[in-house]
Amino acid sequence: MTNKRTFKMMLLFVAILFTFSSCKKNEVVLRTGTLQVTFVRDASSLPNLNYYVSPSDNATYAISGLDINFEKRILTIKKLNPGNYYLVYDTPYETQRVLFQIHSGETTELTREL
């Protein structure tokens, strides 16, 4: 009688172990996107550009800690979460605001004339 009971307990334990090991987590992985802005200008050199990125729902502050690279007239900002943002940049003559959208795992490309 104890052998049958022990066997049933072992069988139940194996069934529970199999059930938990076969379950998969359905995790949503949030991937970031990239912004790439190409600045076009007739002259060979760019003026000094001051720029920042802010979320569209609160455009009063700049996002800090971004992975930013600005080389050869191309501004690249990596690791932006999906959403709507403003790129604000100052030239010697005016301030420009550009609204753009970041999609998960994609690169948003913009071209701006100075």
Rosetta silent file (secondary structure, phi, psi, omega in degrees, C-alpha in Angstrom):
SEQUENCE: MTNKRTFKMMLLFVAILFTFSSCKKNEVVLRTGTLQVTFVRDASSLPNLNYYVSPSDNATYAISGLDINFEKRILTIKKLNPGNYYLVYDTPYETQRVLFQIHSGETTELTREL
SCORE:     score description
SCORE:     0.000 S_00000001
   1 L     0.000  -39.968  178.987    0.000    0.000    0.000 S_00000001
   2 H   -69.842  -30.633  177.492    2.818    2.405    0.781 S_00000001
   3 H   -66.069  -40.939  177.719    4.516    1.590   -2.527 S_00000001
   4 H   -65.941  -41.532 -179.670    1.388    2.607   -4.454 S_00000001
   5 H   -66.459  -41.861  177.336    1.047    5.773   -2.420 S_00000001
   6 H   -64.312  -40.216  178.673    4.718    6.655   -2.917 S_00000001
   7 H   -64.044  -42.203  178.135    4.399    5.947   -6.633 S_00000001
   8 H   -63.751  -41.555  178.876    1.332    8.212   -6.890 S_00000001
   9 H   -64.205  -41.939  177.928    3.123   10.994   -5.025 S_00000001
  10 H   -64.973  -42.474  178.713    6.143   10.683   -7.309 S_00000001
  11 H   -62.977  -41.926  176.734    3.890   10.691  -10.375 S_00000001
  12 H   -63.690  -42.949  178.219    2.089   13.798   -9.100 S_00000001
  13 H   -61.605  -44.038  179.199    5.420   15.526   -8.414 S_00000001
  14 H   -65.432  -40.217  179.077    6.689   14.728  -11.931 S_00000001
  15 H   -63.605  -43.101  178.370    3.410   15.973  -13.476 S_00000001
  16 H   -66.092  -42.812  178.023    3.636   19.267  -11.566 S_00000001
  17 H   -61.533  -41.980  178.674    7.306   19.655  -12.478 S_00000001
  18 H   -65.424  -39.919  179.900    6.538   19.011  -16.144 S_00000001
  19 H   -62.555  -45.971 -179.213    3.672   21.519  -16.089 S_00000001
  20 H   -71.516  -31.664 -179.065    5.823   24.313  -14.678 S_00000001
  21 H   -77.892  -20.810 -179.050    8.780   23.591  -16.924 S_00000001
  22 H   -89.966   -8.610  178.716    6.696   23.672  -20.103 S_00000001
  23 L   -75.150  141.400  177.512    5.194   27.125  -19.427 S_00000001
  24 L  -115.564  145.260  175.868    6.701   30.014  -21.342 S_00000001
  25 L   -82.930  134.886  175.773    6.755   33.621  -20.300 S_00000001
  26 L  -100.483   75.533 -178.733    5.131   36.011  -22.719 S_00000001
  27 L   -88.886  140.125  175.591    7.344   38.966  -22.018 S_00000001
  28 L   -94.370  122.908 -179.514    7.151   42.093  -24.092 S_00000001
  29 L   -96.852  117.562  178.362   10.602   43.365  -24.940 S_00000001
  30 L   -84.660  115.760  179.153   10.708   47.123  -25.320 S_00000001
  31 L  -103.093  151.193 -178.917   13.218   47.976  -27.993 S_00000001
  32 L   -94.604  169.446  178.554   14.535   51.415  -28.589 S_00000001
  33 E  -124.254  177.755 -175.903   14.800   53.390  -31.795 S_00000001
  34 E  -129.035  143.370  172.199   17.268   55.795  -33.395 S_00000001
  35 E  -109.900  131.814  176.342   16.978   59.320  -34.777 S_00000001
  36 E  -128.689  116.740 -178.636   19.257   60.350  -37.633 S_00000001
  37 E  -115.356  125.060  175.990   19.163   63.981  -38.778 S_00000001
  38 E  -103.864  123.051  178.668   21.145   65.162  -41.791 S_00000001
  39 E   -96.553  127.050 -178.037   21.738   68.917  -41.914 S_00000001
  40 E  -109.788  135.344  179.791   22.089   70.354  -45.417 S_00000001
  41 L  -149.946  144.758  179.366   23.773   73.680  -46.050 S_00000001
  42 L   -67.063  -40.733 -179.332   25.167   75.429  -49.133 S_00000001
  43 L   -73.318  163.055 -175.416   28.329   76.527  -47.370 S_00000001
  44 L   -75.660  -24.211 -177.056   31.000   73.992  -46.534 S_00000001
  45 L  -116.661  149.972  176.774   30.806   74.411  -42.761 S_00000001
  46 L   -86.396  145.949  171.596   27.917   74.214  -40.365 S_00000001
  47 L   -70.467  168.001  175.741   27.247   77.008  -37.919 S_00000001
  48 L   -65.162  124.867 -179.910   27.432   76.156  -34.245 S_00000001
  49 L  -108.950  127.418  169.159   24.294   74.210  -33.454 S_00000001
  50 E  -103.342  129.920 -175.675   22.784   74.009  -30.020 S_00000001
  51 E  -145.498  156.704  172.019   20.227   71.220  -29.886 S_00000001
  52 E  -155.968  163.291  179.044   18.239   69.094  -27.487 S_00000001
  53 E  -118.213  135.084  178.174   15.497   66.460  -27.557 S_00000001
  54 E  -136.259  152.854  176.957   12.376   66.659  -25.415 S_00000001
  55 E   -68.214  149.355 -175.693    9.226   64.538  -25.155 S_00000001
  56 L   -70.469  -26.397 -179.366    6.252   65.978  -27.025 S_00000001
  57 L   -80.825  -15.076  175.785    3.952   65.910  -24.003 S_00000001
  58 L  -146.586   80.985 -173.382    6.360   68.013  -21.921 S_00000001
  59 L   -82.562   12.282 -177.205    8.582   70.030  -24.232 S_00000001
  60 L   -87.179  -11.291  179.239    9.892   72.280  -21.470 S_00000001
  61 L  -131.865  152.009  179.842   12.852   70.094  -20.520 S_00000001
  62 L   -89.581  145.120  175.487   15.604   68.328  -22.387 S_00000001
  63 L   -80.387  129.545 -179.669   16.204   64.599  -22.061 S_00000001
  64 L  -104.874  164.205  176.279   19.640   63.950  -20.621 S_00000001
  65 L    77.649   23.141  179.797   21.889   60.912  -20.873 S_00000001
  66 L   -83.712  153.015  176.363   21.254   60.216  -24.560 S_00000001
  67 E   -86.251   92.790 -171.892   23.699   58.374  -26.802 S_00000001
  68 E  -112.343  136.779  175.083   24.440   61.291  -29.182 S_00000001
  69 E  -135.806  128.914 -179.497   26.936   61.456  -32.046 S_00000001
  70 E  -129.242   99.334 -179.225   27.305   64.509  -34.317 S_00000001
  71 E  -136.003  139.830  172.310   29.746   64.025  -37.196 S_00000001
  72 L    49.094   51.645  176.671   29.905   65.302  -40.772 S_00000001
  73 L    68.832    9.727  179.827   26.520   67.066  -40.706 S_00000001
  74 E  -118.901  120.804  176.188   24.739   63.984  -39.344 S_00000001
  75 E   -98.502  122.938  179.236   23.240   63.980  -35.861 S_00000001
  76 E  -121.157  125.186  177.632   22.555   60.464  -34.552 S_00000001
  77 E  -122.032  117.450 -177.316   20.690   59.856  -31.310 S_00000001
  78 E  -103.728  165.006  173.805   20.397   56.224  -30.254 S_00000001
  79 E    62.894   41.519  172.111   18.384   54.402  -27.607 S_00000001
  80 E   -90.499  134.647  175.973   15.251   56.542  -27.671 S_00000001
  81 L   -68.732  152.339  178.267   12.145   54.831  -26.352 S_00000001
  82 L   -58.452  139.634  179.217    9.215   54.640  -28.778 S_00000001
  83 E   153.681 -172.200 -179.221    7.114   57.800  -28.742 S_00000001
  84 E  -103.652  136.613 -176.791    6.822   61.369  -29.971 S_00000001
  85 E  -138.808  161.479  169.116    9.626   63.872  -29.437 S_00000001
  86 E  -109.891  136.582  166.508   10.731   67.357  -30.392 S_00000001
  87 E  -103.838  119.944  179.544   14.164   68.118  -31.748 S_00000001
  88 E  -114.129  126.523  178.238   14.932   71.754  -30.956 S_00000001
  89 E  -138.268  145.570 -178.413   17.992   73.352  -32.496 S_00000001
  90 E  -110.112  130.725  169.058   19.322   76.886  -32.593 S_00000001
  91 L  -106.232  173.692  179.023   21.169   78.431  -35.488 S_00000001
  92 L   -60.500  -18.977 -174.327   22.668   81.920  -35.279 S_00000001
  93 L  -108.429  -26.507 -175.024   19.463   83.330  -36.793 S_00000001
  94 L  -158.971  169.087  175.469   16.533   81.296  -35.499 S_00000001
  95 E  -112.747  132.990 -179.853   15.241   78.402  -33.391 S_00000001
  96 E  -116.776  141.777  173.425   13.612   75.413  -35.061 S_00000001
  97 E  -122.882  128.442  179.708   11.364   72.738  -33.538 S_00000001
  98 E  -123.341  125.396  176.121   10.763   69.477  -35.373 S_00000001
  99 E   -89.654  131.507  178.781    8.241   66.906  -34.176 S_00000001
 100 E  -142.000  163.875 -178.381    9.215   63.302  -34.904 S_00000001
 101 E  -123.539  135.624  177.457    8.162   59.815  -33.910 S_00000001
 102 E  -104.040  129.759  175.311   10.364   56.915  -32.819 S_00000001
 103 L  -108.304  149.821 -177.615    9.260   53.364  -33.579 S_00000001
 104 L   -60.853  123.663  175.601   10.639   50.305  -31.833 S_00000001
 105 L    75.998    9.449 -177.530   13.719   48.889  -33.565 S_00000001
 106 L  -119.899  164.946  175.988   13.664   51.424  -36.408 S_00000001
 107 E  -109.924  124.413  175.372   15.652   54.489  -37.472 S_00000001
 108 E   -92.150  122.643 -177.084   13.778   57.736  -38.070 S_00000001
 109 E  -110.106  131.006  177.008   15.583   59.793  -40.712 S_00000001
 110 E  -127.459  149.716  173.319   15.149   63.556  -41.112 S_00000001
 111 E  -125.489  125.957 -178.447   16.783   66.066  -43.430 S_00000001
 112 E  -124.670  135.361  175.780   16.874   69.720  -42.389 S_00000001
 113 E   -93.075  138.865  178.259   18.137   72.702  -44.381 S_00000001
 114 L  -106.750    0.000    0.000   20.039   75.408  -42.540 S_00000001
